PDB file of C-alpha atoms in Angstrom:
ATOM      1  CA  UNK A   1       0.000   0.000   0.000  1.00  0.00           C
ATOM      2  CA  UNK A   2       2.514   2.530  -1.124  1.00  0.00           C
ATOM      3  CA  UNK A   3       0.241   4.153  -3.679  1.00  0.00           C
ATOM      4  CA  UNK A   4      -1.939   7.132  -2.951  1.00  0.00           C
ATOM      5  CA  UNK A   5      -0.555   7.801   0.507  1.00  0.00           C
ATOM      6  CA  UNK A   6      -0.703  11.532   0.993  1.00  0.00           C
ATOM      7  CA  UNK A   7       0.095  13.149   4.342  1.00  0.00           C
ATOM      8  CA  UNK A   8      -1.701  16.370   5.197  1.00  0.00           C
ATOM      9  CA  UNK A   9      -0.652  18.515   8.114  1.00  0.00           C
ATOM     10  CA  UNK A  10      -2.053  21.720   9.525  1.00  0.00           C
ATOM     11  CA  UNK A  11       0.413  23.911  11.429  1.00  0.00           C
ATOM     12  CA  UNK A  12      -0.050  27.626  12.191  1.00  0.00           C
ATOM     13  CA  UNK A  13       2.324  29.813  10.149  1.00  0.00           C
ATOM     14  CA  UNK A  14       3.373  31.957  13.070  1.00  0.00           C
ATOM     15  CA  UNK A  15       3.253  31.822  16.847  1.00  0.00           C
ATOM     16  CA  UNK A  16       4.584  33.826  19.784  1.00  0.00           C
ATOM     17  CA  UNK A  17       7.579  32.333  21.561  1.00  0.00           C
ATOM     18  CA  UNK A  18       6.435  29.990  24.318  1.00  0.00           C
ATOM     19  CA  UNK A  19       3.002  29.569  22.791  1.00  0.00           C
ATOM     20  CA  UNK A  20       1.149  26.273  22.663  1.00  0.00           C
ATOM     21  CA  UNK A  21      -0.045  25.466  19.163  1.00  0.00           C
ATOM     22  CA  UNK A  22      -2.456  22.777  18.014  1.00  0.00           C
ATOM     23  CA  UNK A  23      -1.319  20.513  15.208  1.00  0.00           C
ATOM     24  CA  UNK A  24      -3.644  18.439  13.073  1.00  0.00           C
ATOM     25  CA  UNK A  25      -2.458  15.608  10.873  1.00  0.00           C
ATOM     26  CA  UNK A  26      -4.193  13.302   8.445  1.00  0.00           C
ATOM     27  CA  UNK A  27      -2.709  10.701   6.136  1.00  0.00           C
ATOM     28  CA  UNK A  28      -4.630   8.814   3.496  1.00  0.00           C
ATOM     29  CA  UNK A  29      -4.236   5.115   4.184  1.00  0.00           C
ATOM     30  CA  UNK A  30      -6.574   2.115   4.007  1.00  0.00           C
ATOM     31  CA  UNK A  31      -5.564   0.809   7.451  1.00  0.00           C
ATOM     32  CA  UNK A  32      -6.599  -2.745   6.535  1.00  0.00           C
ATOM     33  CA  UNK A  33      -7.370  -4.247   9.945  1.00  0.00           C
ATOM     34  CA  UNK A  34      -6.686  -7.910   9.192  1.00  0.00           C
ATOM     35  CA  UNK A  35     -10.207  -8.780  10.384  1.00  0.00           C
ATOM     36  CA  UNK A  36     -12.044  -8.361   7.082  1.00  0.00           C
ATOM     37  CA  UNK A  37     -12.682 -11.084   4.518  1.00  0.00           C
ATOM     38  CA  UNK A  38     -12.792 -10.759   0.744  1.00  0.00           C
ATOM     39  CA  UNK A  39     -15.539 -12.102  -1.518  1.00  0.00           C
ATOM     40  CA  UNK A  40     -14.167 -15.660  -1.355  1.00  0.00           C
ATOM     41  CA  UNK A  41     -14.015 -15.728   2.429  1.00  0.00           C
ATOM     42  CA  UNK A  42     -10.241 -15.305   2.618  1.00  0.00           C
ATOM     43  CA  UNK A  43      -8.858 -13.035   5.293  1.00  0.00           C
ATOM     44  CA  UNK A  44      -7.372  -9.805   3.909  1.00  0.00           C
ATOM     45  CA  UNK A  45      -3.922  -9.439   5.500  1.00  0.00           C
ATOM     46  CA  UNK A  46      -3.299  -6.587   7.910  1.00  0.00           C
ATOM     47  CA  UNK A  47      -1.712  -3.487   6.396  1.00  0.00           C
ATOM     48  CA  UNK A  48      -1.649  -0.467   8.641  1.00  0.00           C
ATOM     49  CA  UNK A  49       0.545   2.400   9.709  1.00  0.00           C
ATOM     50  CA  UNK A  50       1.971   1.177  13.023  1.00  0.00           C
ATOM     51  CA  UNK A  51       3.779   4.272  14.289  1.00  0.00           C
ATOM     52  CA  UNK A  52       3.516   8.030  13.975  1.00  0.00           C
ATOM     53  CA  UNK A  53       5.959  10.548  15.393  1.00  0.00           C
ATOM     54  CA  UNK A  54       6.202  14.310  15.482  1.00  0.00           C
ATOM     55  CA  UNK A  55       9.421  16.194  16.302  1.00  0.00           C
ATOM     56  CA  UNK A  56      10.050  19.904  16.696  1.00  0.00           C
ATOM     57  CA  UNK A  57      13.671  20.948  16.080  1.00  0.00           C
ATOM     58  CA  UNK A  58      14.754  17.432  16.987  1.00  0.00           C
ATOM     59  CA  UNK A  59      12.747  17.321  20.233  1.00  0.00           C
ATOM     60  CA  UNK A  60       9.946  14.801  20.436  1.00  0.00           C
ATOM     61  CA  UNK A  61       6.391  16.144  20.610  1.00  0.00           C
ATOM     62  CA  UNK A  62       4.428  12.900  20.400  1.00  0.00           C
ATOM     63  CA  UNK A  63       5.080   9.282  19.519  1.00  0.00           C
ATOM     64  CA  UNK A  64       2.004   7.203  18.781  1.00  0.00           C
ATOM     65  CA  UNK A  65       1.821   3.426  18.480  1.00  0.00           C
ATOM     66  CA  UNK A  66      -1.115   2.558  16.251  1.00  0.00           C
ATOM     67  CA  UNK A  67      -3.089  -0.679  16.349  1.00  0.00           C
ATOM     68  CA  UNK A  68      -5.585  -1.970  13.826  1.00  0.00           C
ATOM     69  CA  UNK A  69      -8.453  -0.238  15.663  1.00  0.00           C
ATOM     70  CA  UNK A  70      -7.372   3.152  14.302  1.00  0.00           C
ATOM     71  CA  UNK A  71      -9.718   4.276  11.547  1.00  0.00           C
ATOM     72  CA  UNK A  72      -8.981   4.553   7.844  1.00  0.00           C
ATOM     73  CA  UNK A  73      -7.025   7.736   7.073  1.00  0.00           C
ATOM     74  CA  UNK A  74      -5.504   8.117  10.552  1.00  0.00           C
ATOM     75  CA  UNK A  75      -6.123  11.515  12.055  1.00  0.00           C
ATOM     76  CA  UNK A  76      -4.322  13.000  15.044  1.00  0.00           C
ATOM     77  CA  UNK A  77      -4.680  16.276  16.845  1.00  0.00           C
ATOM     78  CA  UNK A  78      -2.271  17.325  19.597  1.00  0.00           C
ATOM     79  CA  UNK A  79      -0.463  20.315  21.093  1.00  0.00           C
ATOM     80  CA  UNK A  80       3.139  21.476  20.987  1.00  0.00           C
ATOM     81  CA  UNK A  81       5.095  24.245  22.664  1.00  0.00           C
ATOM     82  CA  UNK A  82       6.915  26.570  20.284  1.00  0.00           C
ATOM     83  CA  UNK A  83       9.919  28.152  22.023  1.00  0.00           C
ATOM     84  CA  UNK A  84      11.691  29.304  18.849  1.00  0.00           C
ATOM     85  CA  UNK A  85      11.189  29.269  15.105  1.00  0.00           C
ATOM     86  CA  UNK A  86      11.821  25.919  13.514  1.00  0.00           C
ATOM     87  CA  UNK A  87      10.500  22.891  11.719  1.00  0.00           C
ATOM     88  CA  UNK A  88       7.955  20.305  12.688  1.00  0.00           C
ATOM     89  CA  UNK A  89       8.841  16.926  11.254  1.00  0.00           C
ATOM     90  CA  UNK A  90       6.071  14.345  10.919  1.00  0.00           C
ATOM     91  CA  UNK A  91       6.854  10.704  10.192  1.00  0.00           C
ATOM     92  CA  UNK A  92       4.543   7.748   9.566  1.00  0.00           C
ATOM     93  CA  UNK A  93       5.810   4.146   9.545  1.00  0.00           C
ATOM     94  CA  UNK A  94       3.925   1.621   7.426  1.00  0.00           C
ATOM     95  CA  UNK A  95       3.662  -2.128   8.135  1.00  0.00           C
ATOM     96  CA  UNK A  96       5.309  -2.813   4.767  1.00  0.00           C
ATOM     97  CA  UNK A  97       8.406  -0.825   5.736  1.00  0.00           C
ATOM     98  CA  UNK A  98       7.555   2.405   3.940  1.00  0.00           C
ATOM     99  CA  UNK A  99       8.170   5.673   5.762  1.00  0.00           C
ATOM    100  CA  UNK A 100       6.194   8.780   4.889  1.00  0.00           C
ATOM    101  CA  UNK A 101       7.601  12.129   5.937  1.00  0.00           C
ATOM    102  CA  UNK A 102       6.573  15.729   5.784  1.00  0.00           C
ATOM    103  CA  UNK A 103       7.903  18.909   7.396  1.00  0.00           C
ATOM    104  CA  UNK A 104       6.291  22.258   8.194  1.00  0.00           C
ATOM    105  CA  UNK A 105       8.052  25.430   9.305  1.00  0.00           C
ATOM    106  CA  UNK A 106       6.745  27.807  11.910  1.00  0.00           C
ATOM    107  CA  UNK A 107       7.903  31.401  12.446  1.00  0.00           C
ATOM    108  CA  UNK A 108       8.023  33.201  15.755  1.00  0.00           C
ATOM    109  CA  UNK A 109       6.397  36.602  15.497  1.00  0.00           C
TER     110      UNK A 109
ATOM    111  CA  UNK B   1     -45.933 -23.945  24.093  1.00  0.00           C
ATOM    112  CA  UNK B   2     -44.505 -26.834  26.018  1.00  0.00           C
ATOM    113  CA  UNK B   3     -41.322 -26.229  27.950  1.00  0.00           C
ATOM    114  CA  UNK B   4     -39.356 -29.457  27.610  1.00  0.00           C
ATOM    115  CA  UNK B   5     -36.201 -30.521  29.293  1.00  0.00           C
ATOM    116  CA  UNK B   6     -34.399 -30.217  25.936  1.00  0.00           C
ATOM    117  CA  UNK B   7     -35.463 -26.563  25.675  1.00  0.00           C
ATOM    118  CA  UNK B   8     -34.297 -25.831  29.178  1.00  0.00           C
ATOM    119  CA  UNK B   9     -30.919 -27.357  28.390  1.00  0.00           C
ATOM    120  CA  UNK B  10     -30.560 -25.303  25.195  1.00  0.00           C
ATOM    121  CA  UNK B  11     -31.414 -22.084  27.023  1.00  0.00           C
ATOM    122  CA  UNK B  12     -28.943 -22.926  29.756  1.00  0.00           C
ATOM    123  CA  UNK B  13     -26.155 -23.567  27.244  1.00  0.00           C
ATOM    124  CA  UNK B  14     -26.966 -20.356  25.394  1.00  0.00           C
ATOM    125  CA  UNK B  15     -26.833 -18.330  28.585  1.00  0.00           C
ATOM    126  CA  UNK B  16     -23.468 -19.879  29.469  1.00  0.00           C
ATOM    127  CA  UNK B  17     -22.075 -19.016  26.027  1.00  0.00           C
ATOM    128  CA  UNK B  18     -23.288 -15.408  26.345  1.00  0.00           C
ATOM    129  CA  UNK B  19     -21.731 -15.146  29.791  1.00  0.00           C
ATOM    130  CA  UNK B  20     -18.439 -16.544  28.477  1.00  0.00           C
ATOM    131  CA  UNK B  21     -18.078 -14.008  25.640  1.00  0.00           C
ATOM    132  CA  UNK B  22     -17.544 -10.828  27.664  1.00  0.00           C
ATOM    133  CA  UNK B  23     -15.277 -12.749  30.034  1.00  0.00           C
ATOM    134  CA  UNK B  24     -12.973 -13.696  27.172  1.00  0.00           C
ATOM    135  CA  UNK B  25     -12.878 -10.103  25.945  1.00  0.00           C
ATOM    136  CA  UNK B  26     -12.046  -8.760  29.390  1.00  0.00           C
ATOM    137  CA  UNK B  27      -9.215 -11.286  29.760  1.00  0.00           C
ATOM    138  CA  UNK B  28      -7.532  -9.820  26.668  1.00  0.00           C
ATOM    139  CA  UNK B  29      -8.052  -6.321  28.063  1.00  0.00           C
ATOM    140  CA  UNK B  30      -6.569  -7.320  31.414  1.00  0.00           C
ATOM    141  CA  UNK B  31      -3.556  -8.733  29.596  1.00  0.00           C
ATOM    142  CA  UNK B  32      -3.074  -5.521  27.630  1.00  0.00           C
ATOM    143  CA  UNK B  33      -3.384  -3.456  30.808  1.00  0.00           C
ATOM    144  CA  UNK B  34      -0.915  -5.700  32.660  1.00  0.00           C
ATOM    145  CA  UNK B  35       1.567  -5.415  29.782  1.00  0.00           C
ATOM    146  CA  UNK B  36       1.357  -1.621  30.013  1.00  0.00           C
ATOM    147  CA  UNK B  37       1.393  -1.199  33.788  1.00  0.00           C
ATOM    148  CA  UNK B  38       3.635  -4.147  34.628  1.00  0.00           C
ATOM    149  CA  UNK B  39       1.110  -5.258  37.230  1.00  0.00           C
ATOM    150  CA  UNK B  40       1.037  -1.954  39.102  1.00  0.00           C
ATOM    151  CA  UNK B  41      -2.213  -0.793  40.617  1.00  0.00           C
ATOM    152  CA  UNK B  42      -4.364   1.489  38.476  1.00  0.00           C
ATOM    153  CA  UNK B  43      -6.174   4.242  40.368  1.00  0.00           C
ATOM    154  CA  UNK B  44      -8.470   7.079  39.465  1.00  0.00           C
ATOM    155  CA  UNK B  45      -7.246  10.589  38.850  1.00  0.00           C
ATOM    156  CA  UNK B  46      -7.103  13.560  36.573  1.00  0.00           C
ATOM    157  CA  UNK B  47      -7.685  11.857  33.242  1.00  0.00           C
ATOM    158  CA  UNK B  48     -10.440  12.672  30.791  1.00  0.00           C
ATOM    159  CA  UNK B  49     -11.604  10.401  28.003  1.00  0.00           C
ATOM    160  CA  UNK B  50     -14.006  12.088  25.638  1.00  0.00           C
ATOM    161  CA  UNK B  51     -16.047   9.805  23.412  1.00  0.00           C
ATOM    162  CA  UNK B  52     -19.546  10.077  21.976  1.00  0.00           C
ATOM    163  CA  UNK B  53     -22.368   8.374  23.869  1.00  0.00           C
ATOM    164  CA  UNK B  54     -23.803   6.982  20.651  1.00  0.00           C
ATOM    165  CA  UNK B  55     -21.730   6.366  17.531  1.00  0.00           C
ATOM    166  CA  UNK B  56     -23.783   5.664  14.437  1.00  0.00           C
ATOM    167  CA  UNK B  57     -20.824   4.307  12.500  1.00  0.00           C
ATOM    168  CA  UNK B  58     -18.271   2.192  14.339  1.00  0.00           C
ATOM    169  CA  UNK B  59     -15.707   2.771  11.583  1.00  0.00           C
ATOM    170  CA  UNK B  60     -14.821   6.276  12.711  1.00  0.00           C
ATOM    171  CA  UNK B  61     -15.510   7.143  16.322  1.00  0.00           C
ATOM    172  CA  UNK B  62     -13.813  10.372  17.419  1.00  0.00           C
ATOM    173  CA  UNK B  63     -12.144  10.058  20.817  1.00  0.00           C
ATOM    174  CA  UNK B  64      -9.816  12.327  22.727  1.00  0.00           C
ATOM    175  CA  UNK B  65      -7.791  11.801  25.867  1.00  0.00           C
ATOM    176  CA  UNK B  66      -6.389  14.377  28.224  1.00  0.00           C
ATOM    177  CA  UNK B  67      -4.249  13.631  31.277  1.00  0.00           C
ATOM    178  CA  UNK B  68      -2.181  16.568  32.559  1.00  0.00           C
ATOM    179  CA  UNK B  69       1.206  15.361  33.751  1.00  0.00           C
ATOM    180  CA  UNK B  70       1.056  12.025  31.931  1.00  0.00           C
ATOM    181  CA  UNK B  71       4.096  10.502  30.262  1.00  0.00           C
ATOM    182  CA  UNK B  72       2.051   8.203  28.064  1.00  0.00           C
ATOM    183  CA  UNK B  73      -1.574   7.211  27.537  1.00  0.00           C
ATOM    184  CA  UNK B  74      -2.828   3.815  26.391  1.00  0.00           C
ATOM    185  CA  UNK B  75      -6.274   3.548  24.787  1.00  0.00           C
ATOM    186  CA  UNK B  76      -8.106   0.206  24.702  1.00  0.00           C
ATOM    187  CA  UNK B  77     -11.402  -0.876  23.186  1.00  0.00           C
ATOM    188  CA  UNK B  78     -12.613  -3.673  25.446  1.00  0.00           C
ATOM    189  CA  UNK B  79     -15.090  -5.166  22.981  1.00  0.00           C
ATOM    190  CA  UNK B  80     -12.915  -5.311  19.868  1.00  0.00           C
ATOM    191  CA  UNK B  81     -11.395  -8.557  18.504  1.00  0.00           C
ATOM    192  CA  UNK B  82      -8.017  -7.032  19.435  1.00  0.00           C
ATOM    193  CA  UNK B  83      -8.364  -4.587  22.333  1.00  0.00           C
ATOM    194  CA  UNK B  84      -5.376  -2.372  21.531  1.00  0.00           C
ATOM    195  CA  UNK B  85      -6.159   0.993  19.949  1.00  0.00           C
ATOM    196  CA  UNK B  86      -3.224   3.337  20.383  1.00  0.00           C
ATOM    197  CA  UNK B  87      -0.486   4.424  22.749  1.00  0.00           C
ATOM    198  CA  UNK B  88       0.467   8.081  22.910  1.00  0.00           C
ATOM    199  CA  UNK B  89       3.891   8.924  24.312  1.00  0.00           C
ATOM    200  CA  UNK B  90       4.459  12.609  24.969  1.00  0.00           C
ATOM    201  CA  UNK B  91       7.854  14.216  24.430  1.00  0.00           C
ATOM    202  CA  UNK B  92       9.468  17.299  25.903  1.00  0.00           C
ATOM    203  CA  UNK B  93       8.028  19.608  23.233  1.00  0.00           C
ATOM    204  CA  UNK B  94       4.432  18.511  23.862  1.00  0.00           C
ATOM    205  CA  UNK B  95       2.176  21.458  24.656  1.00  0.00           C
ATOM    206  CA  UNK B  96      -0.312  19.407  26.640  1.00  0.00           C
ATOM    207  CA  UNK B  97      -0.782  15.751  27.471  1.00  0.00           C
ATOM    208  CA  UNK B  98      -3.791  15.395  25.228  1.00  0.00           C
ATOM    209  CA  UNK B  99      -4.523  13.946  21.806  1.00  0.00           C
ATOM    210  CA  UNK B 100      -7.485  13.231  19.563  1.00  0.00           C
ATOM    211  CA  UNK B 101      -7.953  10.563  16.956  1.00  0.00           C
ATOM    212  CA  UNK B 102     -10.608   8.414  15.292  1.00  0.00           C
ATOM    213  CA  UNK B 103     -11.008   4.758  16.118  1.00  0.00           C
ATOM    214  CA  UNK B 104     -12.925   1.650  15.039  1.00  0.00           C
ATOM    215  CA  UNK B 105     -15.329  -0.071  17.409  1.00  0.00           C
ATOM    216  CA  UNK B 106     -16.814  -3.489  16.675  1.00  0.00           C
ATOM    217  CA  UNK B 107     -19.909  -2.890  18.775  1.00  0.00           C
ATOM    218  CA  UNK B 108     -21.314  -1.287  21.897  1.00  0.00           C
ATOM    219  CA  UNK B 109     -18.553  -1.407  24.490  1.00  0.00           C
ATOM    220  CA  UNK B 110     -16.372   0.409  26.996  1.00  0.00           C
ATOM    221  CA  UNK B 111     -13.398   2.405  25.791  1.00  0.00           C
ATOM    222  CA  UNK B 112     -10.634   2.553  28.390  1.00  0.00           C
ATOM    223  CA  UNK B 113      -7.775   5.027  28.693  1.00  0.00           C
ATOM    224  CA  UNK B 114      -4.866   4.441  31.070  1.00  0.00           C
ATOM    225  CA  UNK B 115      -2.253   7.099  31.691  1.00  0.00           C
ATOM    226  CA  UNK B 116       1.208   6.560  33.083  1.00  0.00           C
ATOM    227  CA  UNK B 117       2.073   9.640  35.099  1.00  0.00           C
ATOM    228  CA  UNK B 118       5.528  11.198  35.280  1.00  0.00           C
ATOM    229  CA  UNK B 119       6.017   9.665  38.760  1.00  0.00           C
ATOM    230  CA  UNK B 120       5.264   6.154  37.469  1.00  0.00           C
ATOM    231  CA  UNK B 121       1.741   5.769  38.854  1.00  0.00           C
ATOM    232  CA  UNK B 122      -1.199   4.798  36.670  1.00  0.00           C
ATOM    233  CA  UNK B 123      -4.689   6.254  36.415  1.00  0.00           C
ATOM    234  CA  UNK B 124      -7.563   5.260  34.207  1.00  0.00           C
ATOM    235  CA  UNK B 125     -10.877   6.436  32.825  1.00  0.00           C
ATOM    236  CA  UNK B 126     -13.469   4.671  30.745  1.00  0.00           C
ATOM    237  CA  UNK B 127     -16.490   5.585  28.696  1.00  0.00           C
ATOM    238  CA  UNK B 128     -19.286   3.496  27.238  1.00  0.00           C
ATOM    239  CA  UNK B 129     -19.995   4.005  23.547  1.00  0.00           C
ATOM    240  CA  UNK B 130     -23.143   2.649  21.914  1.00  0.00           C
ATOM    241  CA  UNK B 131     -22.378   1.590  18.361  1.00  0.00           C
ATOM    242  CA  UNK B 132     -25.164   1.237  15.802  1.00  0.00           C
ATOM    243  CA  UNK B 133     -23.088  -0.261  12.982  1.00  0.00           C
ATOM    244  CA  UNK B 134     -19.886  -2.085  13.930  1.00  0.00           C
ATOM    245  CA  UNK B 135     -16.611  -1.191  12.286  1.00  0.00           C
ATOM    246  CA  UNK B 136     -14.641  -4.399  11.937  1.00  0.00           C
ATOM    247  CA  UNK B 137     -16.102  -5.718   8.690  1.00  0.00           C
ATOM    248  CA  UNK B 138     -17.369  -8.828  10.441  1.00  0.00           C
TER     249      UNK B 138
END
C-alpha cells in the first residue's frame, strides 16, 4: 500500500515564543485491519501504519503506536510548545516498511 | 408452548455461552493493561476520556484523551477482537498531554484510557460508547 498515501498537516504559520499550538495531521491510508474477509471468504492481510511521530527541532512532541483499531485515514490532533522558530517533522511508519515524511516550518512573530 | 427438558438445556447452554463471551474479551483487556502497567495498581485521577455516547458508524468514532502530567496514555477498546487501539507517548516539546484521533469499534462497548504519570503511577478512565453499525467488517 505505497500508492496514494498523501500526508496532510495543519500547522499555524506563526506563533509567539512559548506559545502552545495545536497541530492536526491526516494521512490517506486504508488501514486494513486484518479482520475483514474478501468475496471468497479469505482473510485480507493486515496493512496499517503502526507508528507516527512528530518532532520539533529534533525534540519529540508525540510518539504514537497505532493498532488496527485506528480508523482509515488516521487523524491525530495534539499540542506542541513553540519556544523558537523551527521545523515540525512528521513521520509515519507503514507495516510494509515504507516511511512517509513531511515537514512544516513555523515562524516566531 | 410446552417447555421441555431439551429446551431448558438449550437455554442454559446459550446463557453460558453469552456469559463466556464478555469474560474472554475482558481477559484480553486485562492482559493488555498488565503489559502496560507491569502489574502496578491502576487508580483514578485527573484523566479525561471524551467519546460520543452513541456512535452511528463504528468505523470512525472520534475520541480524545487528556491527562495533565502524563508521560504516556494507552487507549483500549474492550469489545474489539483485538483490544489495543493506540499508545500516545508525549515528548518534551508537547504542549499538553492530550490527543485526539478516530477509532474503530466493533460494537457497543467500553473504551478505556490508562495514563502513566511522570512519577510512574497509573490512572484510568473509561467511557461506554453505543455503536449502531460495527466497524470491523465482520
